[in-house]
Structures are given as C-alpha cells and as structure tokens.
Amino acid sequence: MEGYVCSLCPRQCGALRYEEDGEGICGAGTLPRVARIAPHYWEEPCISGERGSGTVFFSGCTLSCVFCQNYEISAKRRGKLLTVEELSDRIKELEDRGVHNINLVSPTPYVESIIRCFELYRPKVPIVWNTSGYERVETLRRLEGLVDIYLPDLKYTDPALSGRLSGAADYFDYALPAIKEMVRQTGSPVFDDSGIMLRGTIVRHLILPGHTKNSVSVLDCIKREFGTSVLVSLMGQYLPLGRAGEFADINRRITKREYEKVCSHLEALELEGFAQELSSAKESYVPDWDL
Ligand code: SF4
C-alpha cells in the first residue's frame, strides 16, 4: 500500500503514513481516528454556552506530554477509524443537536482529512481548532477562512522544561509564531449577543505543580506579544495522570498558593479571560472515550 510522507507539524518526521497507522511520532494514519464525538460542557463559558461545544476528540498527538490528561487517546491512540465521509456525517449530526460550535480537539495530524471533510459539508456554526500550540505556520495557513476560533495552549517558554516534559525542546520556538498566525487570521475576539464566541483566539495555559515561574513567564509573554487581542484561559485542573508518577516534581496537584500566585499575576497584567477554579481538578471531568 502506498504511503503519504508527512511534514504537517514541527516534528517534520517525513514519516510514511498509511490509511490506518503511520510511522511518525504521532502514530496517526491518514484516516481520522476519533475517540469521542459529543457535546461538551466544560470548555470556557463563551465556547460551551448552555447547549455545549460539539467536540470531536482525535486520537494521537504530535507532542508527548508525560502528564497528558487524555493519555488514553493521545499516547495509546484509543479510537475508531472513520472515513472522511463518515466524519462529515457525524459532524453534521452533532451540529443538528444544537451545539454552539464544532470543536476539533488535537486535530493537527488530520489536517488533510479535515479540509476534505469541510469540502463535503461546512457547518454553519463556528469551527474551533483546539490545539497544543505546537504547530507549523505553513500548515495553519491552509486553515485560513476555515477555522473561526483558535484555542491553542501556550504550555511553556522554557526549552529545558518543554524538552523534559513534552519531548519538544523547540515547543516555544514554534508555538509563539503559530499563535501569531492564529491571531492574524481571526483578529480580536467577537461574540454574539448572548456572549458566545464567534471568532477569535483564546490562549490556554495549564499551571503545573512546582513550575509557577514558567506560568508567570507564559503570561508575561502573552501580555507582551498579544495584549488584549487574545483571551487567556488559566487552567488549574492539573492531575498527575499519564506518566506523571515517574517525575517527582509534577507528581501532585497544584497547591492553593501556587494557583493564587499565578491568578494574581494574570490580574496584575490586566489580561482578559478566564481562570478555572481549583475544584475542577477531578478525574470525573476526563471524558469517556466511547465512540
Ligand atoms: S503530524 Fe505526525 S507524522 Fe506528520 S510530521 Fe507530525 S508527528 Fe510526524
């Protein structure tokens, strides 16, 4: 069977990908492998609203975060293979349930299939690109006019930390230009009359235990580079999942003191956005991978 040579993400593996599986770091084949398609109510309020965000969780990931909160699907690639036509039908069904948007989670390895999917059927609600932030600008440019809302993480500014915990010392070198490209495409946030986001970029940051300096540096970077042209979503729900038990510094939840230190810095910088409550750190919020 003929393979497709991939350079979609910063890994630029040049790996061969076949329909079901691939030889690249993400392990993804060319057909979309999907773990869950359902309305989701625990995104930011302007994304989930009352009717939920129509999430499509893709399996496989271009990063290898040892603490991944979705380890079952990112590293173990649990999920079901769909054809592009089946994915298109499932997205249409999701839209028919009244969700506020179609939210593609960890979509990067499947850019080719997703573009073809939206050629078959383009939903009328906004499309959300929910990503680790580890993206190539060249790949993002192909999404211009197709994606309405970008929801990237900015996990680290420190290369030593991103190398040790996510296997990508060049994370920040790619994430910063990638988010600049996203903001160029979407412009500043736009909402409808009921406060649901129609367009824009929300930069997410998960506070890691023992690494509040990294969080402060990430917030400083957002302030310096983007000001109020993005919203910030500060996440305090870290749980020591995945392989976190092998790393002493991150094998615990964040403390109230750590959480408050980072939240105070967000306030001091007068950045706009959201801070997730510490009480949201519960394993019951990890979805069932039940496609
Ligand atoms: S998307 Fe996967 S196969 Fe393609 S370059 Fe990235 S890690 Fe390699």
Short mmCIF file of C-alpha atoms and ligand atoms in Angstrom, two decimals:
data_model
loop_
_atom_site.label_atom_id
_atom_site.label_comp_id
_atom_site.label_asym_id
_atom_site.label_seq_id
_atom_site.Cartn_x
_atom_site.Cartn_y
_atom_site.Cartn_z
CA MET A 1 0.00 0.00 0.00
CA GLU A 2 1.35 3.43 -0.94
CA GLY A 3 2.12 5.76 1.98
CA TYR A 4 1.84 9.52 2.38
CA VAL A 5 5.04 11.35 3.51
CA CYS A 6 4.16 13.75 6.32
CA SER A 7 5.62 17.09 7.44
CA LEU A 8 2.43 18.65 8.82
CA CYS A 9 3.69 19.52 12.30
CA PRO A 10 7.00 20.85 13.72
CA ARG A 11 8.33 17.28 14.06
CA GLN A 12 8.51 17.17 10.25
CA CYS A 13 9.15 13.44 10.55
CA GLY A 14 8.97 12.80 6.84
CA ALA A 15 7.30 9.63 8.06
CA LEU A 16 5.20 7.36 5.93
CA ARG A 17 1.53 7.31 6.84
CA TYR A 18 -0.87 4.64 5.66
CA GLU A 19 -4.66 4.62 5.98
CA GLU A 20 -4.86 3.06 9.46
CA ASP A 21 -1.49 3.88 11.05
CA GLY A 22 1.68 5.85 10.46
CA GLU A 23 5.37 5.61 11.24
CA GLY A 24 5.60 9.18 12.60
CA ILE A 25 5.87 10.36 16.20
CA CYS A 26 2.09 10.90 16.36
CA GLY A 27 1.45 7.39 15.02
CA ALA A 28 -1.52 8.70 13.04
CA GLY A 29 -2.59 7.19 9.75
CA THR A 30 -4.28 9.20 7.03
CA LEU A 31 -7.85 8.28 8.00
CA PRO A 32 -9.14 10.17 11.05
CA ARG A 33 -9.07 8.12 14.26
CA VAL A 34 -11.63 9.55 16.69
CA ALA A 35 -12.20 8.75 20.39
CA ARG A 36 -15.33 10.75 21.12
CA ILE A 37 -17.89 12.93 19.33
CA ALA A 38 -20.34 14.65 21.69
CA PRO A 39 -21.49 17.95 23.16
CA HIS A 40 -19.06 19.06 25.87
CA TYR A 41 -19.98 21.44 28.69
CA TRP A 42 -16.67 22.13 30.44
CA GLU A 43 -14.91 24.40 27.97
CA GLU A 44 -14.73 28.16 28.58
CA PRO A 45 -18.25 29.67 29.08
CA CYS A 46 -18.14 31.51 25.73
CA ILE A 47 -17.36 28.19 23.98
CA SER A 48 -19.66 25.77 25.84
CA GLY A 49 -22.59 28.11 26.44
CA GLU A 50 -25.78 26.33 27.51
CA ARG A 51 -26.04 23.91 24.59
CA GLY A 52 -22.46 22.66 24.72
CA SER A 53 -19.49 22.68 22.38
CA GLY A 54 -19.60 19.99 19.68
CA THR A 55 -16.31 18.26 20.41
CA VAL A 56 -14.52 15.81 18.16
CA PHE A 57 -11.58 14.24 20.04
CA PHE A 58 -8.94 12.94 17.63
CA SER A 59 -6.51 10.18 18.69
CA GLY A 60 -2.74 10.56 18.53
CA CYS A 61 -0.71 13.68 19.29
CA THR A 62 2.36 15.45 17.96
CA LEU A 63 3.64 16.17 21.50
CA SER A 64 4.40 13.55 24.13
CA CYS A 65 3.48 15.26 27.42
CA VAL A 66 4.24 12.91 30.30
CA PHE A 67 1.31 14.37 32.29
CA CYS A 68 -1.21 14.22 29.45
CA GLN A 69 -4.77 14.42 30.84
CA ASN A 70 -6.02 12.48 27.79
CA TYR A 71 -3.26 9.83 27.82
CA GLU A 72 -5.56 7.03 26.66
CA ILE A 73 -6.19 8.72 23.35
CA SER A 74 -3.01 10.76 22.81
CA ALA A 75 -0.36 8.12 23.57
CA LYS A 76 -2.34 4.88 23.38
CA ARG A 77 -4.31 6.18 20.39
CA ARG A 78 -7.56 4.65 21.55
CA GLY A 79 -10.25 5.48 19.00
CA LYS A 80 -12.20 4.38 15.97
CA LEU A 81 -11.17 4.88 12.36
CA LEU A 82 -13.65 6.86 10.28
CA THR A 83 -13.70 7.65 6.60
CA VAL A 84 -13.83 11.33 5.66
CA GLU A 85 -17.47 10.83 4.62
CA GLU A 86 -18.33 9.25 7.99
CA LEU A 87 -16.59 12.09 9.85
CA SER A 88 -18.57 14.61 7.81
CA ASP A 89 -21.88 12.81 8.64
CA ARG A 90 -21.02 12.66 12.36
CA ILE A 91 -20.18 16.37 12.44
CA LYS A 92 -23.48 17.19 10.76
CA GLU A 93 -25.34 15.07 13.35
CA LEU A 94 -23.50 16.91 16.13
CA GLU A 95 -24.44 20.28 14.66
CA ASP A 96 -28.09 19.14 14.43
CA ARG A 97 -28.04 18.64 18.23
CA GLY A 98 -27.81 22.43 18.58
CA VAL A 99 -24.22 22.83 19.78
CA HIS A 100 -22.68 26.31 19.62
CA ASN A 101 -19.65 25.25 17.56
CA ILE A 102 -17.69 22.30 16.20
CA ASN A 103 -14.61 21.89 18.38
CA LEU A 104 -11.78 19.83 16.84
CA VAL A 105 -9.51 18.60 19.65
CA SER A 106 -5.89 17.63 18.76
CA PRO A 107 -6.70 17.81 15.04
CA THR A 108 -3.22 18.60 13.67
CA PRO A 109 -2.22 15.15 12.32
CA TYR A 110 -5.50 15.02 10.37
CA VAL A 111 -5.37 18.38 8.58
CA GLU A 112 -5.70 16.74 5.14
CA SER A 113 -8.81 14.75 6.09
CA ILE A 114 -10.40 17.68 7.93
CA ILE A 115 -10.01 20.00 4.93
CA ARG A 116 -11.64 17.35 2.71
CA CYS A 117 -14.36 16.82 5.31
CA PHE A 118 -15.33 20.51 5.25
CA GLU A 119 -15.33 20.46 1.45
CA LEU A 120 -18.10 17.84 1.74
CA TYR A 121 -20.06 19.78 4.36
CA ARG A 122 -19.25 23.09 6.01
CA PRO A 123 -21.13 23.52 9.35
CA LYS A 124 -22.98 26.79 9.86
CA VAL A 125 -21.64 27.17 13.41
CA PRO A 126 -18.05 28.34 14.11
CA ILE A 127 -15.18 25.86 13.75
CA VAL A 128 -12.80 25.70 16.74
CA TRP A 129 -9.19 24.46 16.33
CA ASN A 130 -8.27 23.13 19.79
CA THR A 131 -4.52 22.52 19.75
CA SER A 132 -1.40 22.09 21.88
CA GLY A 133 0.03 25.16 20.15
CA TYR A 134 2.83 23.03 18.64
CA GLU A 135 2.01 23.90 15.04
CA ARG A 136 3.75 24.92 11.82
CA VAL A 137 2.70 28.30 10.41
CA GLU A 138 2.73 26.75 6.90
CA THR A 139 0.10 24.21 7.96
CA LEU A 140 -2.04 26.82 9.76
CA ARG A 141 -2.12 28.98 6.62
CA ARG A 142 -4.05 26.18 4.91
CA LEU A 143 -6.81 26.65 7.51
CA GLU A 144 -7.33 30.34 6.85
CA GLY A 145 -11.04 31.01 6.21
CA LEU A 146 -11.95 27.56 7.51
CA VAL A 147 -11.26 27.98 11.22
CA ASP A 148 -13.15 30.70 13.14
CA ILE A 149 -11.78 30.23 16.64
CA TYR A 150 -8.32 29.06 17.67
CA LEU A 151 -7.92 27.53 21.12
CA PRO A 152 -4.16 26.94 21.44
CA ASP A 153 -2.23 26.09 24.58
CA LEU A 154 0.87 28.04 25.46
CA LYS A 155 2.42 25.47 27.79
CA TYR A 156 6.00 26.65 28.23
CA THR A 157 8.51 29.34 27.41
CA ASP A 158 11.39 27.28 28.86
CA PRO A 159 13.01 24.86 26.35
CA ALA A 160 14.53 22.65 29.08
CA LEU A 161 11.11 22.14 30.67
CA SER A 162 9.29 21.51 27.37
CA GLY A 163 12.04 19.09 26.34
CA ARG A 164 11.83 17.12 29.58
CA LEU A 165 8.04 17.06 30.00
CA SER A 166 6.74 17.14 26.41
CA GLY A 167 9.65 15.79 24.36
CA ALA A 168 9.88 19.08 22.42
CA ALA A 169 12.68 21.49 23.38
CA ASP A 170 11.59 23.63 20.42
CA TYR A 171 8.00 23.97 21.68
CA PHE A 172 8.11 27.74 22.28
CA ASP A 173 10.04 28.39 19.03
CA TYR A 174 7.02 27.01 17.15
CA ALA A 175 4.14 27.93 19.47
CA LEU A 176 4.78 31.68 19.51
CA PRO A 177 4.82 32.19 15.70
CA ALA A 178 1.88 29.74 15.45
CA ILE A 179 -0.25 31.81 17.84
CA LYS A 180 0.75 34.99 15.99
CA GLU A 181 -0.54 33.39 12.80
CA MET A 182 -3.79 32.37 14.53
CA VAL A 183 -4.38 35.92 15.79
CA ARG A 184 -3.59 37.30 12.33
CA GLN A 185 -6.30 35.03 10.89
CA THR A 186 -9.02 35.62 13.49
CA GLY A 187 -8.42 39.18 14.69
CA SER A 188 -9.67 40.20 18.14
CA PRO A 189 -12.47 38.22 19.86
CA VAL A 190 -16.03 38.68 18.56
CA PHE A 191 -19.15 37.47 20.44
CA ASP A 192 -22.85 37.21 19.68
CA ASP A 193 -25.49 38.99 21.80
CA SER A 194 -25.59 36.14 24.30
CA GLY A 195 -21.80 36.12 24.84
CA ILE A 196 -20.99 33.09 22.69
CA MET A 197 -17.72 33.44 20.82
CA LEU A 198 -17.97 33.69 17.04
CA ARG A 199 -14.37 34.47 16.17
CA GLY A 200 -11.02 34.99 17.89
CA THR A 201 -8.22 33.26 19.76
CA ILE A 202 -8.18 32.02 23.36
CA VAL A 203 -4.73 31.07 24.69
CA ARG A 204 -4.89 28.35 27.34
CA HIS A 205 -2.30 27.65 29.98
CA LEU A 206 -2.29 24.71 32.38
CA ILE A 207 -0.49 25.54 35.66
CA LEU A 208 1.97 22.74 36.51
CA PRO A 209 2.87 21.95 40.12
CA GLY A 210 6.26 23.35 41.12
CA HIS A 211 6.53 25.43 37.94
CA THR A 212 4.78 28.72 38.65
CA LYS A 213 7.81 30.60 37.25
CA ASN A 214 7.03 29.04 33.90
CA SER A 215 3.38 30.13 34.21
CA VAL A 216 4.37 33.70 35.07
CA SER A 217 6.74 33.77 32.10
CA VAL A 218 3.97 32.47 29.80
CA LEU A 219 1.57 35.20 30.99
CA ASP A 220 4.27 37.87 30.54
CA CYS A 221 4.81 36.61 27.00
CA ILE A 222 1.07 36.79 26.21
CA LYS A 223 0.88 40.34 27.56
CA ARG A 224 3.96 41.43 25.60
CA GLU A 225 3.06 39.79 22.29
CA PHE A 226 -0.74 39.95 22.17
CA GLY A 227 -2.12 42.27 24.86
CA THR A 228 -5.92 42.17 24.76
CA SER A 229 -6.16 40.83 21.20
CA VAL A 230 -6.47 37.35 22.75
CA LEU A 231 -8.34 35.98 25.75
CA VAL A 232 -6.39 33.98 28.32
CA SER A 233 -7.73 30.82 29.91
CA LEU A 234 -5.82 29.81 33.02
CA MET A 235 -6.39 26.18 33.94
CA GLY A 236 -5.92 24.87 37.47
CA GLN A 237 -7.25 21.36 36.94
CA TYR A 238 -3.89 19.57 36.67
CA LEU A 239 -3.96 15.96 37.86
CA PRO A 240 -0.86 13.72 37.95
CA LEU A 241 -2.10 11.43 35.17
CA GLY A 242 -0.30 9.57 32.39
CA ARG A 243 3.39 9.06 33.31
CA ALA A 244 3.47 11.93 35.83
CA GLY A 245 4.23 9.43 38.61
CA GLU A 246 7.72 8.97 37.11
CA PHE A 247 8.53 12.69 37.60
CA ALA A 248 8.83 13.76 41.26
CA ASP A 249 8.31 17.49 40.61
CA ILE A 250 4.91 17.07 38.94
CA ASN A 251 3.56 14.04 40.80
CA ARG A 252 0.95 16.01 42.77
CA ARG A 253 -1.86 18.51 42.27
CA ILE A 254 -1.12 22.23 42.33
CA THR A 255 -1.50 23.94 45.71
CA LYS A 256 -3.89 26.79 46.51
CA ARG A 257 -0.84 29.04 46.97
CA GLU A 258 0.53 28.18 43.51
CA TYR A 259 -2.87 28.73 41.94
CA GLU A 260 -3.34 32.10 43.65
CA LYS A 261 0.16 33.28 42.73
CA VAL A 262 -0.47 32.72 39.01
CA CYS A 263 -4.03 34.14 39.16
CA SER A 264 -2.72 37.29 40.88
CA HIS A 265 -0.18 37.74 38.10
CA LEU A 266 -2.94 37.39 35.49
CA GLU A 267 -4.88 40.13 37.28
CA ALA A 268 -1.83 42.37 37.69
CA LEU A 269 -1.17 42.18 33.95
CA GLU A 270 -4.82 43.14 33.28
CA LEU A 271 -5.19 40.38 30.73
CA GLU A 272 -8.74 39.43 29.78
CA GLY A 273 -10.05 35.91 30.08
CA PHE A 274 -10.90 33.13 32.48
CA ALA A 275 -9.41 31.33 35.48
CA GLN A 276 -10.68 27.82 36.11
CA GLU A 277 -11.49 27.01 39.74
CA LEU A 278 -9.08 24.69 41.59
CA SER A 279 -12.06 22.49 42.48
CA SER A 280 -12.33 21.47 38.83
CA ALA A 281 -9.31 19.13 39.31
CA LYS A 282 -11.29 15.90 39.33
CA GLU A 283 -10.78 12.75 37.31
CA SER A 284 -14.53 12.59 36.67
CA TYR A 285 -14.05 15.52 34.27
CA VAL A 286 -11.91 13.36 31.97
CA PRO A 287 -14.40 12.30 29.27
CA ASP A 288 -15.28 8.70 28.42
CA TRP A 289 -13.57 7.68 25.17
CA ASP A 290 -16.64 5.93 23.88
CA LEU A 291 -17.01 6.44 20.13
S1 SF4 B 1 1.78 15.03 12.03
FE1 SF4 B 1 2.67 13.09 12.83
S2 SF4 B 1 3.65 12.08 11.06
FE2 SF4 B 1 3.25 14.24 10.50
S3 SF4 B 1 5.16 15.31 10.92
FE3 SF4 B 1 3.87 15.49 12.76
S4 SF4 B 1 4.39 13.75 14.09
FE4 SF4 B 1 5.24 13.34 12.03
#
